[in-house]
Amino acid sequence: MIKLTIDNREVEAREGATILEAARKVGIEIPTLCYHQALTAYGACRVCTVEIIRKEWSRLSTACTYPVQKGIEVKTNSEKVKRARKMILEMLLARCPNVKKIKDLARDMGIEKPRFELDNEECILCGLCVRVCEEIVGVSAIAFFNRGTEREVNTPYEINSDVCLGCGACAVVCPTEAIKAEDIKEIRKIPLWHTELKKRKCRLCGEFFAPEVEIDFLKKKDARLGEEIFETCPSCRKKELGNKILYTNSRRRKYV
Amino acid sequence: MDLEVIDKIADRYKRKESALIGILQDIQAQYNYLPKEALLHIRERLSIPLTHILGVATFYNIFTLKPRGRHLINVCMGTACHVKGVVRILEKIERELGIKTGETTADLRFSLEPIRCLGCCSLAPVVKIDGDIYGKVKQEKVSRILKKYE
């Protein structure tokens, strides 16, 4: 274990942990936009900026990417941090003036209206969607393209991706709700990625429950689960399982 | 498109993703740009997502996804060239070819692109065509220079 100080508190963390993880473990909250515990830290939004004092040298760094070190002193709310975080949020707010989460964070820092004016955007290029698509879903349907002020998240050639499953993980993980996955009858739509996929009908209730390509993808991943599971919607699956348990002789009850 | 050419390029780099930039450079040397079919084929050959390839291809300025002409004209837009009036040279080339900066002539003879400083400021204003450097370019010299390239 590594000993360090966060906001004047003695904290212990395992080697390789980040400052953010160490702080959260003891209940010290550091605001973030681009961090998700299931994904690799990326340090894109800079909102988690903290002051790190090591051998009397003070520097600012992102808590989500900085590994804990023996004897360092971390300040999550010093004047230096506040000044930096305020500037970062003012710039984020200038980019996305209508995103609630950013407005709230900016208000916490005392900013109502940014001094700068930019195009009204919703995406802050945090890369959570890109990471979840690559690391968790494993298809890499979207990525960052171009660079500098042109940088954007999109699908290759800005047309419907041939590998997108329409799973909507990107929409779930998006901190600014810039990505929206919508269901219109038998179609799953993610307009930002030009995705439009046909959904499968549940064999029991007849509801459309998930995109065909997503189900086929999952089937390929684990064929042992049997055909039926991939034809049944989650709520019917639950009901069916419940009935099986209920009607099985109680002494020889088997949970499937 | 001859996919065997693409295969040869991929094989030369042992189909490694770490050699992606080299592979793309070789494809571009072959076709003057990065054709979609070539990139789709590279995806299969290297077993990597198309997003990885296009992420690199759109990041670096040397790569282009649009067809380029047989000859690439780079006009230096650096400070020294700017002061020496390169903008008028650029306008002259645009008029001469009937295209704007960043475009390609309809007969695919020339592509015109700006470049940030070629590093030979003493020759300002500088124009580079393919590998050739033209220094101290004057407006009246432009059409004679362009005639050298077919």
Short mmCIF file of C-alpha atoms in Angstrom, two decimals:
data_model
loop_
_atom_site.label_atom_id
_atom_site.label_comp_id
_atom_site.label_asym_id
_atom_site.label_seq_id
_atom_site.Cartn_x
_atom_site.Cartn_y
_atom_site.Cartn_z
CA MET A 1 0.00 0.00 0.00
CA ILE A 2 1.09 3.54 -0.72
CA LYS A 3 0.60 6.36 1.74
CA LEU A 4 -0.25 9.84 0.56
CA THR A 5 -2.15 12.89 1.72
CA ILE A 6 -5.34 14.10 0.08
CA ASP A 7 -6.85 17.31 1.42
CA ASN A 8 -4.83 16.98 4.66
CA ARG A 9 -6.06 13.43 5.21
CA GLU A 10 -3.75 10.43 5.43
CA VAL A 11 -4.86 8.05 2.70
CA GLU A 12 -3.71 4.59 1.71
CA ALA A 13 -4.06 3.22 -1.79
CA ARG A 14 -2.84 0.15 -3.63
CA GLU A 15 0.06 0.59 -6.03
CA GLY A 16 -1.06 1.58 -9.50
CA ALA A 17 -4.29 3.18 -8.30
CA THR A 18 -4.96 6.72 -9.49
CA ILE A 19 -5.45 9.76 -7.28
CA LEU A 20 -9.10 9.83 -8.32
CA GLU A 21 -9.65 6.23 -7.18
CA ALA A 22 -7.84 6.84 -3.91
CA ALA A 23 -9.89 9.96 -3.21
CA ARG A 24 -13.23 8.35 -4.05
CA LYS A 25 -12.45 5.41 -1.79
CA VAL A 26 -12.32 7.70 1.24
CA GLY A 27 -15.28 9.77 0.10
CA ILE A 28 -13.47 12.81 -1.30
CA GLU A 29 -15.41 13.84 -4.37
CA ILE A 30 -13.54 15.11 -7.44
CA PRO A 31 -15.78 16.17 -10.32
CA THR A 32 -15.24 14.42 -13.67
CA LEU A 33 -16.88 14.22 -17.07
CA CYS A 34 -14.75 11.75 -19.00
CA TYR A 35 -14.10 9.11 -16.32
CA HIS A 36 -15.81 5.74 -16.11
CA GLN A 37 -14.53 3.03 -13.80
CA ALA A 38 -15.03 0.29 -16.39
CA LEU A 39 -12.93 2.08 -19.01
CA THR A 40 -9.32 3.18 -19.36
CA ALA A 41 -8.74 6.66 -17.99
CA TYR A 42 -8.25 9.19 -20.74
CA GLY A 43 -7.77 12.60 -19.13
CA ALA A 44 -9.73 14.42 -21.82
CA CYS A 45 -12.08 16.74 -19.95
CA ARG A 46 -9.50 18.08 -17.43
CA VAL A 47 -12.30 18.73 -14.92
CA CYS A 48 -10.66 16.42 -12.36
CA THR A 49 -7.56 18.64 -12.27
CA VAL A 50 -5.91 18.61 -8.83
CA GLU A 51 -2.79 20.14 -7.30
CA ILE A 52 -0.01 17.66 -6.58
CA ILE A 53 2.81 18.68 -4.25
CA ARG A 54 5.87 16.47 -4.42
CA LYS A 55 9.21 17.41 -2.91
CA GLU A 56 7.94 20.95 -2.45
CA TRP A 57 7.13 21.19 -6.14
CA SER A 58 3.52 21.97 -6.91
CA ARG A 59 1.91 21.08 -10.22
CA LEU A 60 -1.53 20.60 -11.68
CA SER A 61 -2.51 17.28 -13.18
CA THR A 62 -5.59 15.19 -13.90
CA ALA A 63 -6.51 12.98 -10.97
CA CYS A 64 -7.95 10.29 -13.23
CA THR A 65 -4.60 9.54 -14.91
CA TYR A 66 -2.08 10.28 -12.14
CA PRO A 67 -0.96 7.16 -10.26
CA VAL A 68 -0.52 7.51 -6.50
CA GLN A 69 3.02 8.04 -5.29
CA LYS A 70 4.53 7.71 -1.86
CA GLY A 71 4.40 10.86 0.21
CA ILE A 72 2.74 13.18 -2.29
CA GLU A 73 0.31 15.77 -1.08
CA VAL A 74 -2.84 16.24 -3.15
CA LYS A 75 -5.15 19.22 -2.89
CA THR A 76 -8.49 18.88 -4.64
CA ASN A 77 -9.82 22.29 -3.79
CA SER A 78 -6.94 24.73 -3.36
CA GLU A 79 -7.01 28.22 -4.85
CA LYS A 80 -4.78 27.03 -7.70
CA VAL A 81 -7.13 24.15 -8.49
CA LYS A 82 -10.21 26.33 -8.30
CA ARG A 83 -8.73 28.84 -10.70
CA ALA A 84 -7.80 26.14 -13.21
CA ARG A 85 -11.08 24.26 -12.93
CA LYS A 86 -13.05 27.45 -13.29
CA MET A 87 -11.27 28.26 -16.54
CA ILE A 88 -11.76 24.73 -17.86
CA LEU A 89 -15.47 24.82 -17.11
CA GLU A 90 -15.87 28.25 -18.60
CA MET A 91 -14.40 26.95 -21.84
CA LEU A 92 -16.55 23.81 -21.74
CA LEU A 93 -19.61 25.96 -21.11
CA ALA A 94 -18.70 28.16 -24.06
CA ARG A 95 -18.66 25.07 -26.25
CA CYS A 96 -21.81 23.51 -24.81
CA PRO A 97 -24.04 26.29 -23.39
CA ASN A 98 -27.13 24.04 -23.30
CA VAL A 99 -25.81 20.93 -21.60
CA LYS A 100 -27.28 20.60 -18.13
CA LYS A 101 -24.39 18.71 -16.55
CA ILE A 102 -21.86 21.30 -17.70
CA LYS A 103 -24.11 24.18 -16.71
CA ASP A 104 -24.41 22.70 -13.21
CA LEU A 105 -20.67 22.15 -12.84
CA ALA A 106 -19.97 25.66 -14.11
CA ARG A 107 -22.48 27.15 -11.71
CA ASP A 108 -20.73 25.34 -8.85
CA MET A 109 -17.62 27.26 -9.86
CA GLY A 110 -19.57 30.50 -10.01
CA ILE A 111 -19.92 30.83 -13.78
CA GLU A 112 -23.29 31.72 -15.23
CA LYS A 113 -22.24 32.97 -18.64
CA PRO A 114 -18.92 32.31 -20.37
CA ARG A 115 -16.92 35.21 -21.74
CA PHE A 116 -16.40 33.42 -25.04
CA GLU A 117 -18.80 32.52 -27.76
CA LEU A 118 -18.52 29.36 -29.81
CA ASP A 119 -20.77 27.21 -31.94
CA ASN A 120 -23.41 25.52 -29.84
CA GLU A 121 -22.20 21.94 -29.45
CA GLU A 122 -23.24 19.02 -27.29
CA CYS A 123 -20.18 16.81 -27.63
CA ILE A 124 -17.15 17.64 -25.45
CA LEU A 125 -14.90 15.03 -27.14
CA CYS A 126 -14.46 13.12 -23.88
CA GLY A 127 -14.11 9.86 -25.79
CA LEU A 128 -16.26 7.77 -23.44
CA CYS A 129 -18.34 6.50 -26.38
CA VAL A 130 -15.22 5.66 -28.38
CA ARG A 131 -13.75 3.77 -25.44
CA VAL A 132 -16.91 1.84 -24.55
CA CYS A 133 -17.34 0.81 -28.20
CA GLU A 134 -13.78 -0.47 -28.38
CA GLU A 135 -13.17 -1.86 -24.88
CA ILE A 136 -16.53 -3.19 -23.73
CA VAL A 137 -18.56 -3.82 -26.89
CA GLY A 138 -15.45 -4.67 -28.89
CA VAL A 139 -16.47 -3.46 -32.34
CA SER A 140 -14.91 0.04 -32.67
CA ALA A 141 -17.71 1.40 -34.83
CA ILE A 142 -16.88 5.00 -33.92
CA ALA A 143 -13.67 6.92 -33.37
CA PHE A 144 -12.05 10.33 -33.37
CA PHE A 145 -11.37 11.73 -36.81
CA ASN A 146 -9.45 14.80 -38.01
CA ARG A 147 -7.52 16.96 -35.59
CA GLY A 148 -7.44 20.28 -33.82
CA THR A 149 -10.63 22.31 -34.14
CA GLU A 150 -11.90 19.83 -36.73
CA ARG A 151 -11.70 16.87 -34.32
CA GLU A 152 -14.94 14.94 -34.04
CA VAL A 153 -16.36 11.56 -33.15
CA ASN A 154 -18.01 9.84 -36.07
CA THR A 155 -18.32 6.65 -38.06
CA PRO A 156 -15.93 5.92 -40.96
CA TYR A 157 -16.81 8.07 -43.97
CA GLU A 158 -19.69 9.55 -41.97
CA ILE A 159 -22.07 6.87 -43.20
CA ASN A 160 -23.80 4.03 -41.35
CA SER A 161 -21.08 1.80 -39.96
CA ASP A 162 -21.12 -1.83 -41.07
CA VAL A 163 -19.99 -2.96 -37.62
CA CYS A 164 -22.30 -0.87 -35.38
CA LEU A 165 -24.62 -3.16 -33.39
CA GLY A 166 -27.01 -0.43 -32.40
CA CYS A 167 -26.48 -1.51 -28.81
CA GLY A 168 -26.61 2.05 -27.52
CA ALA A 169 -23.73 1.70 -25.05
CA CYS A 170 -22.35 4.98 -26.41
CA ALA A 171 -25.62 6.75 -25.61
CA VAL A 172 -25.71 5.32 -22.08
CA VAL A 173 -22.17 6.41 -21.27
CA CYS A 174 -22.36 9.89 -22.87
CA PRO A 175 -22.08 12.52 -20.09
CA THR A 176 -23.72 15.30 -22.09
CA GLU A 177 -26.49 13.27 -23.71
CA ALA A 178 -25.18 14.26 -27.11
CA ILE A 179 -25.73 10.72 -28.40
CA LYS A 180 -29.30 9.55 -28.52
CA ALA A 181 -30.52 6.05 -29.27
CA GLU A 182 -34.20 5.92 -30.11
CA ASP A 183 -36.64 3.12 -30.84
CA ILE A 184 -39.32 3.66 -33.44
CA LYS A 185 -41.39 0.48 -33.64
CA GLU A 186 -39.15 -2.17 -35.19
CA ILE A 187 -36.23 0.19 -35.87
CA ARG A 188 -33.34 1.13 -33.56
CA LYS A 189 -31.96 4.51 -34.53
CA ILE A 190 -28.78 6.30 -33.48
CA PRO A 191 -29.00 9.41 -35.68
CA LEU A 192 -25.52 10.71 -34.84
CA TRP A 193 -23.92 7.54 -36.24
CA HIS A 194 -26.43 7.23 -39.11
CA THR A 195 -27.42 3.85 -37.65
CA GLU A 196 -30.79 2.35 -38.46
CA LEU A 197 -31.25 -1.31 -37.60
CA LYS A 198 -34.15 -3.70 -37.65
CA LYS A 199 -35.10 -5.17 -34.29
CA ARG A 200 -36.11 -8.75 -33.46
CA LYS A 201 -39.56 -9.76 -32.34
CA CYS A 202 -39.97 -11.62 -29.05
CA ARG A 203 -41.28 -15.14 -29.70
CA LEU A 204 -43.67 -14.88 -26.73
CA CYS A 205 -45.07 -11.36 -26.47
CA GLY A 206 -44.33 -10.16 -29.99
CA GLU A 207 -42.59 -6.96 -28.85
CA PHE A 208 -39.51 -5.78 -30.72
CA PHE A 209 -36.71 -5.95 -28.16
CA ALA A 210 -33.18 -5.66 -29.62
CA PRO A 211 -31.47 -5.11 -33.00
CA GLU A 212 -31.01 -8.28 -35.07
CA VAL A 213 -27.29 -7.67 -35.58
CA GLU A 214 -26.72 -7.20 -31.86
CA ILE A 215 -28.45 -10.50 -31.06
CA ASP A 216 -26.48 -12.33 -33.75
CA PHE A 217 -23.28 -10.81 -32.36
CA LEU A 218 -24.09 -12.04 -28.85
CA LYS A 219 -25.07 -15.45 -30.20
CA LYS A 220 -21.66 -15.82 -31.79
CA LYS A 221 -20.04 -14.89 -28.48
CA ASP A 222 -21.79 -17.61 -26.49
CA ALA A 223 -23.62 -20.29 -28.44
CA ARG A 224 -24.09 -22.49 -25.35
CA LEU A 225 -26.98 -20.37 -24.10
CA GLY A 226 -29.35 -22.02 -26.55
CA GLU A 227 -31.43 -20.64 -29.37
CA GLU A 228 -34.49 -19.66 -27.29
CA ILE A 229 -32.80 -17.05 -25.17
CA PHE A 230 -31.95 -15.03 -28.26
CA GLU A 231 -35.56 -15.06 -29.44
CA THR A 232 -37.08 -13.91 -26.16
CA CYS A 233 -37.27 -10.40 -24.76
CA PRO A 234 -35.76 -9.78 -21.29
CA SER A 235 -39.09 -9.46 -19.45
CA CYS A 236 -40.53 -12.64 -21.01
CA ARG A 237 -37.26 -14.39 -20.19
CA LYS A 238 -37.75 -13.44 -16.55
CA LYS A 239 -41.36 -14.59 -16.53
CA GLU A 240 -40.48 -17.89 -18.14
CA LEU A 241 -37.70 -18.52 -15.67
CA GLY A 242 -39.98 -17.60 -12.75
CA ASN A 243 -42.62 -20.05 -13.91
CA LYS A 244 -40.06 -22.79 -14.32
CA ILE A 245 -38.94 -22.33 -10.72
CA LEU A 246 -42.52 -22.11 -9.40
CA TYR A 247 -43.76 -25.27 -11.07
CA THR A 248 -40.74 -27.38 -10.29
CA ASN A 249 -41.32 -29.73 -7.36
CA SER A 250 -40.22 -27.70 -4.37
CA ARG A 251 -38.04 -30.48 -2.91
CA ARG A 252 -36.15 -30.90 -6.10
CA ARG A 253 -36.10 -27.24 -6.94
CA LYS A 254 -33.56 -26.42 -9.55
CA TYR A 255 -32.72 -22.93 -10.61
CA VAL A 256 -32.58 -23.97 -14.24
CA MET B 1 -8.46 -1.67 -58.32
CA ASP B 2 -5.63 -4.19 -58.15
CA LEU B 3 -5.90 -5.61 -54.65
CA GLU B 4 -2.72 -7.63 -55.11
CA VAL B 5 -0.77 -4.39 -54.95
CA ILE B 6 -2.37 -3.66 -51.60
CA ASP B 7 -1.61 -7.20 -50.43
CA LYS B 8 2.04 -6.77 -51.35
CA ILE B 9 2.22 -3.53 -49.38
CA ALA B 10 0.58 -5.14 -46.34
CA ASP B 11 2.89 -8.16 -46.55
CA ARG B 12 5.94 -5.94 -46.78
CA TYR B 13 5.08 -4.65 -43.31
CA LYS B 14 4.20 -8.16 -42.02
CA ARG B 15 0.56 -7.02 -41.68
CA LYS B 16 1.27 -5.28 -38.40
CA GLU B 17 -0.99 -2.53 -37.12
CA SER B 18 2.06 -0.77 -35.70
CA ALA B 19 3.23 -0.23 -39.32
CA LEU B 20 -0.05 1.39 -40.33
CA ILE B 21 1.47 4.77 -41.17
CA GLY B 22 4.04 3.13 -43.45
CA ILE B 23 1.35 1.08 -45.17
CA LEU B 24 -0.81 4.14 -45.75
CA GLN B 25 2.17 6.09 -47.09
CA ASP B 26 2.89 3.33 -49.59
CA ILE B 27 -0.74 3.17 -50.70
CA GLN B 28 -0.79 6.92 -51.15
CA ALA B 29 2.48 6.79 -53.12
CA GLN B 30 0.76 4.30 -55.43
CA TYR B 31 -2.57 6.08 -55.96
CA ASN B 32 -1.84 9.69 -54.93
CA TYR B 33 -4.59 9.36 -52.33
CA LEU B 34 -6.13 6.73 -50.06
CA PRO B 35 -8.91 4.98 -51.98
CA LYS B 36 -11.77 3.58 -49.93
CA GLU B 37 -11.46 0.08 -51.44
CA ALA B 38 -7.78 -0.01 -50.48
CA LEU B 39 -8.55 0.90 -46.86
CA LEU B 40 -11.35 -1.67 -46.67
CA HIS B 41 -8.91 -4.28 -47.96
CA ILE B 42 -6.27 -3.24 -45.41
CA ARG B 43 -8.85 -3.66 -42.67
CA GLU B 44 -9.33 -7.32 -43.67
CA ARG B 45 -5.62 -7.94 -44.14
CA LEU B 46 -4.57 -6.48 -40.78
CA SER B 47 -7.74 -7.55 -38.94
CA ILE B 48 -8.18 -4.11 -37.39
CA PRO B 49 -11.24 -1.84 -37.25
CA LEU B 50 -11.73 0.67 -40.05
CA THR B 51 -11.94 3.40 -37.41
CA HIS B 52 -8.28 2.83 -36.48
CA ILE B 53 -7.19 3.27 -40.10
CA LEU B 54 -9.27 6.37 -40.72
CA GLY B 55 -8.30 7.86 -37.38
CA VAL B 56 -4.69 7.87 -38.54
CA ALA B 57 -5.53 8.82 -42.13
CA THR B 58 -7.51 11.90 -41.07
CA PHE B 59 -5.06 12.95 -38.35
CA TYR B 60 -1.96 13.47 -40.48
CA ASN B 61 -1.88 16.20 -43.09
CA ILE B 62 0.13 14.11 -45.56
CA PHE B 63 -2.80 11.74 -46.08
CA THR B 64 -5.79 12.58 -48.20
CA LEU B 65 -8.98 10.64 -48.85
CA LYS B 66 -9.81 12.64 -51.96
CA PRO B 67 -8.10 11.90 -55.28
CA ARG B 68 -5.11 14.16 -55.90
CA GLY B 69 -3.71 15.29 -59.21
CA ARG B 70 -0.56 13.90 -60.80
CA HIS B 71 1.42 16.85 -59.53
CA LEU B 72 1.12 18.42 -56.09
CA ILE B 73 1.75 22.14 -55.79
CA ASN B 74 2.64 23.26 -52.27
CA VAL B 75 2.59 26.99 -51.77
CA CYS B 76 4.47 28.11 -48.68
CA MET B 77 2.31 30.22 -46.39
CA GLY B 78 5.03 30.82 -43.79
CA THR B 79 5.72 34.27 -42.35
CA ALA B 80 8.65 35.16 -44.62
CA CYS B 81 6.82 34.04 -47.77
CA HIS B 82 3.73 35.90 -46.64
CA VAL B 83 5.69 39.12 -46.22
CA LYS B 84 7.25 38.59 -49.64
CA GLY B 85 3.79 38.46 -51.19
CA VAL B 86 3.11 34.75 -51.62
CA VAL B 87 -0.62 35.42 -51.47
CA ARG B 88 -0.46 37.07 -54.90
CA ILE B 89 1.49 34.07 -56.24
CA LEU B 90 -1.15 31.75 -54.84
CA GLU B 91 -3.91 33.80 -56.45
CA LYS B 92 -2.05 33.73 -59.74
CA ILE B 93 -1.79 29.92 -59.61
CA GLU B 94 -5.49 29.68 -58.72
CA ARG B 95 -6.38 31.84 -61.72
CA GLU B 96 -4.04 29.93 -64.00
CA LEU B 97 -5.51 26.54 -63.07
CA GLY B 98 -9.06 27.67 -62.45
CA ILE B 99 -9.22 26.04 -59.01
CA LYS B 100 -9.15 27.16 -55.40
CA THR B 101 -6.65 26.19 -52.71
CA GLY B 102 -7.21 22.60 -51.60
CA GLU B 103 -8.79 21.60 -54.90
CA THR B 104 -7.71 19.46 -57.84
CA THR B 105 -8.02 20.32 -61.54
CA ALA B 106 -10.68 18.42 -63.47
CA ASP B 107 -8.04 16.76 -65.69
CA LEU B 108 -6.25 15.53 -62.51
CA ARG B 109 -3.10 17.36 -63.58
CA PHE B 110 -2.57 19.50 -60.49
CA SER B 111 -3.59 19.65 -56.86
CA LEU B 112 -3.01 22.90 -55.01
CA GLU B 113 -2.34 22.87 -51.29
CA PRO B 114 -0.91 25.37 -48.83
CA ILE B 115 2.00 24.33 -46.61
CA ARG B 116 3.31 25.93 -43.43
CA CYS B 117 6.94 26.90 -44.04
CA LEU B 118 9.30 24.80 -46.16
CA GLY B 119 12.27 26.04 -44.15
CA CYS B 120 14.07 27.90 -46.95
CA CYS B 121 12.87 31.38 -46.07
CA SER B 122 15.81 33.08 -47.83
CA LEU B 123 14.19 31.97 -51.09
CA ALA B 124 10.79 33.47 -50.20
CA PRO B 125 8.26 33.33 -51.72
CA VAL B 126 8.63 29.57 -52.22
CA VAL B 127 6.54 27.15 -54.24
CA LYS B 128 7.17 23.39 -54.22
CA ILE B 129 5.93 21.18 -57.04
CA ASP B 130 6.37 17.45 -56.40
CA GLY B 131 10.03 17.40 -55.29
CA ASP B 132 11.14 20.62 -56.97
CA ILE B 133 11.61 23.87 -55.06
CA TYR B 134 11.04 27.19 -56.81
CA GLY B 135 12.39 30.21 -54.94
CA LYS B 136 11.82 33.95 -55.38
CA VAL B 137 8.80 33.19 -57.54
CA LYS B 138 7.29 36.08 -59.45
CA GLN B 139 3.78 36.22 -60.83
CA GLU B 140 4.98 36.33 -64.43
CA LYS B 141 7.07 33.18 -63.90
CA VAL B 142 4.12 31.09 -62.73
CA SER B 143 2.71 29.92 -66.06
CA ARG B 144 6.17 29.00 -67.35
CA ILE B 145 6.80 26.87 -64.25
CA LEU B 146 3.44 25.14 -64.52
CA LYS B 147 4.08 24.26 -68.19
CA LYS B 148 6.91 21.96 -67.13
CA TYR B 149 4.45 19.52 -65.59
CA GLU B 150 2.13 17.42 -67.67
#
